[in-house]
PDB file of C-alpha atoms in Angstrom:
ATOM      1  CA  UNK A1090     -18.067 -12.259 -43.279  1.00  0.00           C
ATOM      2  CA  UNK A1091     -20.312 -14.008 -40.859  1.00  0.00           C
ATOM      3  CA  UNK A1092     -23.897 -14.879 -41.712  1.00  0.00           C
ATOM      4  CA  UNK A1093     -25.036 -13.219 -38.497  1.00  0.00           C
ATOM      5  CA  UNK A1094     -25.552  -9.431 -38.760  1.00  0.00           C
ATOM      6  CA  UNK A1095     -25.390  -9.142 -34.953  1.00  0.00           C
ATOM      7  CA  UNK A1096     -21.919 -10.736 -34.975  1.00  0.00           C
ATOM      8  CA  UNK A1097     -20.735  -8.336 -37.682  1.00  0.00           C
ATOM      9  CA  UNK A1098     -22.020  -5.312 -35.753  1.00  0.00           C
ATOM     10  CA  UNK A1099     -20.296  -6.360 -32.530  1.00  0.00           C
ATOM     11  CA  UNK A1100     -17.096  -7.111 -34.449  1.00  0.00           C
ATOM     12  CA  UNK A1101     -17.307  -3.592 -35.898  1.00  0.00           C
ATOM     13  CA  UNK A1102     -17.948  -2.165 -32.409  1.00  0.00           C
ATOM     14  CA  UNK A1103     -14.812  -3.908 -31.064  1.00  0.00           C
ATOM     15  CA  UNK A1104     -12.835  -2.658 -34.077  1.00  0.00           C
ATOM     16  CA  UNK A1105     -14.030   0.916 -33.567  1.00  0.00           C
ATOM     17  CA  UNK A1106     -13.065   0.865 -29.885  1.00  0.00           C
ATOM     18  CA  UNK A1107      -9.594  -0.469 -30.655  1.00  0.00           C
ATOM     19  CA  UNK A1108      -9.027   1.809 -33.666  1.00  0.00           C
ATOM     20  CA  UNK A1109      -9.771   4.776 -31.429  1.00  0.00           C
ATOM     21  CA  UNK A1110      -6.872   3.727 -29.213  1.00  0.00           C
ATOM     22  CA  UNK A1111      -9.139   2.319 -26.542  1.00  0.00           C
ATOM     23  CA  UNK A1112      -9.320  -0.781 -24.422  1.00  0.00           C
ATOM     24  CA  UNK A1113     -12.162  -3.290 -24.362  1.00  0.00           C
ATOM     25  CA  UNK A1114     -12.905  -5.902 -21.714  1.00  0.00           C
ATOM     26  CA  UNK A1115     -14.427  -9.141 -22.973  1.00  0.00           C
ATOM     27  CA  UNK A1116     -16.021 -10.807 -19.909  1.00  0.00           C
ATOM     28  CA  UNK A1117     -14.855 -14.388 -19.489  1.00  0.00           C
ATOM     29  CA  UNK A1118     -12.010 -13.858 -21.987  1.00  0.00           C
ATOM     30  CA  UNK A1119      -9.824 -10.882 -21.026  1.00  0.00           C
ATOM     31  CA  UNK A1120      -9.033  -7.477 -22.430  1.00  0.00           C
ATOM     32  CA  UNK A1121      -7.801  -6.202 -25.770  1.00  0.00           C
ATOM     33  CA  UNK A1122      -5.990  -2.878 -25.857  1.00  0.00           C
ATOM     34  CA  UNK A1123      -4.131  -0.755 -28.360  1.00  0.00           C
ATOM     35  CA  UNK A1124      -0.525   0.043 -27.588  1.00  0.00           C
ATOM     36  CA  UNK A1125       1.887   2.367 -29.324  1.00  0.00           C
ATOM     37  CA  UNK A1126       5.299   1.101 -30.292  1.00  0.00           C
ATOM     38  CA  UNK A1127       8.029   3.640 -30.883  1.00  0.00           C
ATOM     39  CA  UNK A1128      10.285   3.795 -33.900  1.00  0.00           C
ATOM     40  CA  UNK A1129      13.317   1.491 -33.740  1.00  0.00           C
ATOM     41  CA  UNK A1130      16.645   1.952 -35.455  1.00  0.00           C
ATOM     42  CA  UNK A1131      17.607  -1.317 -37.147  1.00  0.00           C
ATOM     43  CA  UNK A1132      20.781  -0.135 -38.830  1.00  0.00           C
ATOM     44  CA  UNK A1133      22.798   3.007 -39.330  1.00  0.00           C
ATOM     45  CA  UNK A1134      20.638   4.099 -42.221  1.00  0.00           C
ATOM     46  CA  UNK A1135      17.206   2.590 -41.587  1.00  0.00           C
ATOM     47  CA  UNK A1136      14.446   2.859 -39.001  1.00  0.00           C
ATOM     48  CA  UNK A1137      11.239   0.898 -38.467  1.00  0.00           C
ATOM     49  CA  UNK A1138       8.480   3.536 -38.162  1.00  0.00           C
ATOM     50  CA  UNK A1139       6.335   3.830 -35.033  1.00  0.00           C
ATOM     51  CA  UNK A1140       3.250   1.650 -35.051  1.00  0.00           C
ATOM     52  CA  UNK A1141       0.201   0.600 -33.102  1.00  0.00           C
ATOM     53  CA  UNK A1142      -0.590  -2.974 -32.142  1.00  0.00           C
ATOM     54  CA  UNK A1143      -3.397  -4.720 -30.296  1.00  0.00           C
ATOM     55  CA  UNK A1144      -2.368  -6.735 -27.259  1.00  0.00           C
ATOM     56  CA  UNK A1145      -4.200  -9.079 -24.914  1.00  0.00           C
ATOM     57  CA  UNK A1146      -4.229  -9.347 -21.144  1.00  0.00           C
ATOM     58  CA  UNK A1147      -6.212 -11.691 -18.912  1.00  0.00           C
ATOM     59  CA  UNK A1148      -6.900  -8.818 -16.527  1.00  0.00           C
ATOM     60  CA  UNK A1149      -9.939  -6.566 -16.714  1.00  0.00           C
ATOM     61  CA  UNK A1150      -8.926  -3.426 -18.539  1.00  0.00           C
ATOM     62  CA  UNK A1151     -10.981  -0.784 -20.316  1.00  0.00           C
ATOM     63  CA  UNK A1152     -14.687  -0.585 -20.962  1.00  0.00           C
ATOM     64  CA  UNK A1153     -16.784  -3.753 -20.848  1.00  0.00           C
ATOM     65  CA  UNK A1154     -18.084  -4.889 -24.223  1.00  0.00           C
ATOM     66  CA  UNK A1155     -21.403  -5.694 -22.519  1.00  0.00           C
ATOM     67  CA  UNK A1156     -21.712  -2.042 -21.416  1.00  0.00           C
ATOM     68  CA  UNK A1157     -20.815  -0.868 -24.937  1.00  0.00           C
ATOM     69  CA  UNK A1158     -23.458  -3.174 -26.449  1.00  0.00           C
ATOM     70  CA  UNK A1159     -26.018  -1.864 -23.940  1.00  0.00           C
ATOM     71  CA  UNK A1160     -25.272   1.726 -24.942  1.00  0.00           C
ATOM     72  CA  UNK A1161     -25.146   0.995 -28.678  1.00  0.00           C
ATOM     73  CA  UNK A1162     -28.488  -0.815 -28.924  1.00  0.00           C
ATOM     74  CA  UNK A1163     -30.231   1.020 -26.054  1.00  0.00           C
ATOM     75  CA  UNK A1164     -31.029  -2.064 -23.981  1.00  0.00           C
ATOM     76  CA  UNK A1165     -30.616  -3.091 -20.352  1.00  0.00           C
ATOM     77  CA  UNK A1166     -27.613  -4.990 -18.974  1.00  0.00           C
ATOM     78  CA  UNK A1167     -29.346  -8.400 -19.057  1.00  0.00           C
ATOM     79  CA  UNK A1168     -30.230  -8.080 -22.749  1.00  0.00           C
ATOM     80  CA  UNK A1169     -26.748  -6.805 -23.544  1.00  0.00           C
ATOM     81  CA  UNK A1170     -25.239  -9.775 -21.679  1.00  0.00           C
ATOM     82  CA  UNK A1171     -27.429 -12.141 -23.726  1.00  0.00           C
ATOM     83  CA  UNK A1172     -26.291 -10.494 -26.984  1.00  0.00           C
ATOM     84  CA  UNK A1173     -22.665 -10.720 -25.829  1.00  0.00           C
ATOM     85  CA  UNK A1174     -23.042 -14.402 -24.892  1.00  0.00           C
ATOM     86  CA  UNK A1175     -24.505 -15.214 -28.336  1.00  0.00           C
ATOM     87  CA  UNK A1176     -21.687 -13.242 -30.033  1.00  0.00           C
ATOM     88  CA  UNK A1177     -19.078 -15.068 -27.962  1.00  0.00           C
ATOM     89  CA  UNK A1178     -20.640 -18.453 -28.760  1.00  0.00           C
ATOM     90  CA  UNK A1179     -20.347 -17.692 -32.498  1.00  0.00           C
ATOM     91  CA  UNK A1180     -16.838 -16.185 -32.436  1.00  0.00           C
ATOM     92  CA  UNK A1181     -15.077 -18.404 -29.850  1.00  0.00           C
ATOM     93  CA  UNK A1182     -14.292 -21.867 -31.137  1.00  0.00           C
ATOM     94  CA  UNK A1183     -11.802 -24.323 -29.591  1.00  0.00           C
ATOM     95  CA  UNK A1184     -10.200 -21.557 -27.545  1.00  0.00           C
ATOM     96  CA  UNK A1185      -9.716 -19.319 -30.604  1.00  0.00           C
ATOM     97  CA  UNK A1186     -11.609 -16.019 -30.675  1.00  0.00           C
ATOM     98  CA  UNK A1187     -12.031 -14.753 -34.234  1.00  0.00           C
ATOM     99  CA  UNK A1188     -13.182 -11.150 -34.572  1.00  0.00           C
ATOM    100  CA  UNK A1189     -13.617 -10.781 -38.332  1.00  0.00           C
ATOM    101  CA  UNK A1190     -12.104  -7.617 -39.707  1.00  0.00           C
ATOM    102  CA  UNK A1191     -10.107  -7.075 -36.497  1.00  0.00           C
ATOM    103  CA  UNK A1192      -8.046 -10.148 -35.684  1.00  0.00           C
ATOM    104  CA  UNK A1193      -7.687 -13.508 -33.979  1.00  0.00           C
ATOM    105  CA  UNK A1194      -6.952 -14.267 -30.325  1.00  0.00           C
ATOM    106  CA  UNK A1195      -5.207 -17.622 -29.971  1.00  0.00           C
ATOM    107  CA  UNK A1196      -3.214 -18.810 -26.937  1.00  0.00           C
ATOM    108  CA  UNK A1197      -3.340 -15.315 -25.380  1.00  0.00           C
ATOM    109  CA  UNK A1198      -1.728 -13.863 -28.511  1.00  0.00           C
ATOM    110  CA  UNK A1199      -3.717 -11.411 -30.640  1.00  0.00           C
ATOM    111  CA  UNK A1200      -2.926 -11.293 -34.361  1.00  0.00           C
ATOM    112  CA  UNK A1201      -4.280  -8.351 -36.334  1.00  0.00           C
ATOM    113  CA  UNK A1202      -6.246  -8.887 -39.519  1.00  0.00           C
ATOM    114  CA  UNK A1203      -4.289  -7.343 -42.441  1.00  0.00           C
ATOM    115  CA  UNK A1204      -7.021  -4.783 -43.229  1.00  0.00           C
ATOM    116  CA  UNK A1205      -7.232  -3.680 -39.580  1.00  0.00           C
ATOM    117  CA  UNK A1206      -3.439  -3.454 -39.390  1.00  0.00           C
ATOM    118  CA  UNK A1207      -3.488  -1.108 -42.409  1.00  0.00           C
ATOM    119  CA  UNK A1208      -6.147   0.972 -40.639  1.00  0.00           C
ATOM    120  CA  UNK A1209      -4.041   1.256 -37.466  1.00  0.00           C
ATOM    121  CA  UNK A1210      -0.744   1.720 -39.341  1.00  0.00           C
ATOM    122  CA  UNK A1211      -1.356   3.488 -42.655  1.00  0.00           C
ATOM    123  CA  UNK A1212       2.394   4.147 -43.043  1.00  0.00           C
ATOM    124  CA  UNK A1213       3.052   0.386 -42.926  1.00  0.00           C
ATOM    125  CA  UNK A1214       5.857  -1.497 -41.219  1.00  0.00           C
ATOM    126  CA  UNK A1215       8.549  -1.279 -43.883  1.00  0.00           C
ATOM    127  CA  UNK A1216      11.858   0.196 -42.701  1.00  0.00           C
ATOM    128  CA  UNK A1217      12.470   3.786 -43.741  1.00  0.00           C
ATOM    129  CA  UNK A1218      15.885   4.848 -45.059  1.00  0.00           C
ATOM    130  CA  UNK A1219      17.445   7.751 -43.247  1.00  0.00           C
ATOM    131  CA  UNK A1220      19.087  10.319 -45.469  1.00  0.00           C
ATOM    132  CA  UNK A1221      22.695  10.781 -44.413  1.00  0.00           C
ATOM    133  CA  UNK A1222      23.514  14.050 -42.724  1.00  0.00           C
ATOM    134  CA  UNK A1223      24.527  16.624 -45.280  1.00  0.00           C
ATOM    135  CA  UNK A1224      28.202  17.260 -45.482  1.00  0.00           C
ATOM    136  CA  UNK A1225      29.579  20.783 -45.651  1.00  0.00           C
ATOM    137  CA  UNK A1226      27.341  22.746 -47.982  1.00  0.00           C
ATOM    138  CA  UNK A1227      28.370  25.511 -50.388  1.00  0.00           C
ATOM    139  CA  UNK A1228      27.643  28.397 -47.991  1.00  0.00           C
ATOM    140  CA  UNK A1229      29.934  26.874 -45.395  1.00  0.00           C
ATOM    141  CA  UNK A1230      32.647  26.356 -48.023  1.00  0.00           C
ATOM    142  CA  UNK A1231      32.372  30.013 -49.103  1.00  0.00           C
ATOM    143  CA  UNK A1232      32.657  31.086 -45.452  1.00  0.00           C
ATOM    144  CA  UNK A1233      35.723  28.922 -44.869  1.00  0.00           C
ATOM    145  CA  UNK A1234      37.348  30.223 -48.081  1.00  0.00           C
ATOM    146  CA  UNK A1235      36.667  33.836 -47.022  1.00  0.00           C
ATOM    147  CA  UNK A1236      38.289  33.212 -43.630  1.00  0.00           C
ATOM    148  CA  UNK A1237      41.355  31.603 -45.236  1.00  0.00           C
ATOM    149  CA  UNK A1238      41.728  34.464 -47.751  1.00  0.00           C
ATOM    150  CA  UNK A1239      41.298  37.082 -45.021  1.00  0.00           C
ATOM    151  CA  UNK A1240      43.870  35.308 -42.830  1.00  0.00           C
ATOM    152  CA  UNK A1241      46.258  35.137 -45.788  1.00  0.00           C
ATOM    153  CA  UNK A1242      45.942  38.847 -46.570  1.00  0.00           C
ATOM    154  CA  UNK A1243      46.139  39.739 -42.864  1.00  0.00           C
ATOM    155  CA  UNK A1244      49.245  37.600 -42.405  1.00  0.00           C
ATOM    156  CA  UNK A1245      50.914  39.067 -45.514  1.00  0.00           C
ATOM    157  CA  UNK A1246      50.142  42.623 -44.396  1.00  0.00           C
ATOM    158  CA  UNK A1247      51.458  41.869 -40.904  1.00  0.00           C
ATOM    159  CA  UNK A1248      54.703  40.546 -42.352  1.00  0.00           C
ATOM    160  CA  UNK A1249      55.046  43.546 -44.734  1.00  0.00           C
ATOM    161  CA  UNK A1250      54.573  46.082 -41.936  1.00  0.00           C
ATOM    162  CA  UNK A1251      56.851  44.329 -39.450  1.00  0.00           C
ATOM    163  CA  UNK A1252      59.544  43.477 -41.973  1.00  0.00           C
ATOM    164  CA  UNK A1253      60.160  47.202 -42.849  1.00  0.00           C
ATOM    165  CA  UNK A1254      61.447  47.815 -39.293  1.00  0.00           C
ATOM    166  CA  UNK A1255      64.133  45.144 -39.593  1.00  0.00           C
ATOM    167  CA  UNK A1256      67.259  46.409 -41.373  1.00  0.00           C
ATOM    168  CA  UNK A1257      68.742  44.418 -44.221  1.00  0.00           C
ATOM    169  CA  UNK A1258      71.810  42.314 -43.224  1.00  0.00           C
ATOM    170  CA  UNK A1259      74.028  44.374 -45.560  1.00  0.00           C
ATOM    171  CA  UNK A1260      72.756  47.627 -44.043  1.00  0.00           C
ATOM    172  CA  UNK A1261      74.044  46.705 -40.609  1.00  0.00           C
ATOM    173  CA  UNK A1262      77.553  46.128 -41.981  1.00  0.00           C
ATOM    174  CA  UNK A1263      77.623  49.602 -43.641  1.00  0.00           C
ATOM    175  CA  UNK A1264      76.492  51.362 -40.465  1.00  0.00           C
ATOM    176  CA  UNK A1265      79.216  49.652 -38.459  1.00  0.00           C
ATOM    177  CA  UNK A1266      82.013  51.019 -40.751  1.00  0.00           C
TER     178      UNK A1266
END
């Protein structure tokens, strides 16, 4: 953690905005925003669960961090800008913005801190095995067996009834005499 309580509080403010699914504009830097990523099937039997990530854009997007600071500490815009400038001076070094507890912005690529990633994605990123679809269950087997038995009895009865009308081959010869 930083030795500056003000830096820690602003880091926490940025983290809270992003954890809530929001977007935050960092004047002179760009914007950080939370995006949802859908589940992806990686094989026949496994899926990567849906997740949330923090992305960066150079465009102005979301609420200004200066405005959020102004509302959080009940000060005017000039004071909030001064607080933001001091925070930025302490967190931006050699083009790398380090927001402790949230992540690091380096070369327009935001990398989440492990603890913040667990906060955004409590289910983790490990692939989930999909249970195979159940094959024919016992109730279906009983139904199929009942249909086969009924068809067998019906067919046998049909043959018994219809076969009584047909004379035996020997009976035809006796009638002809």
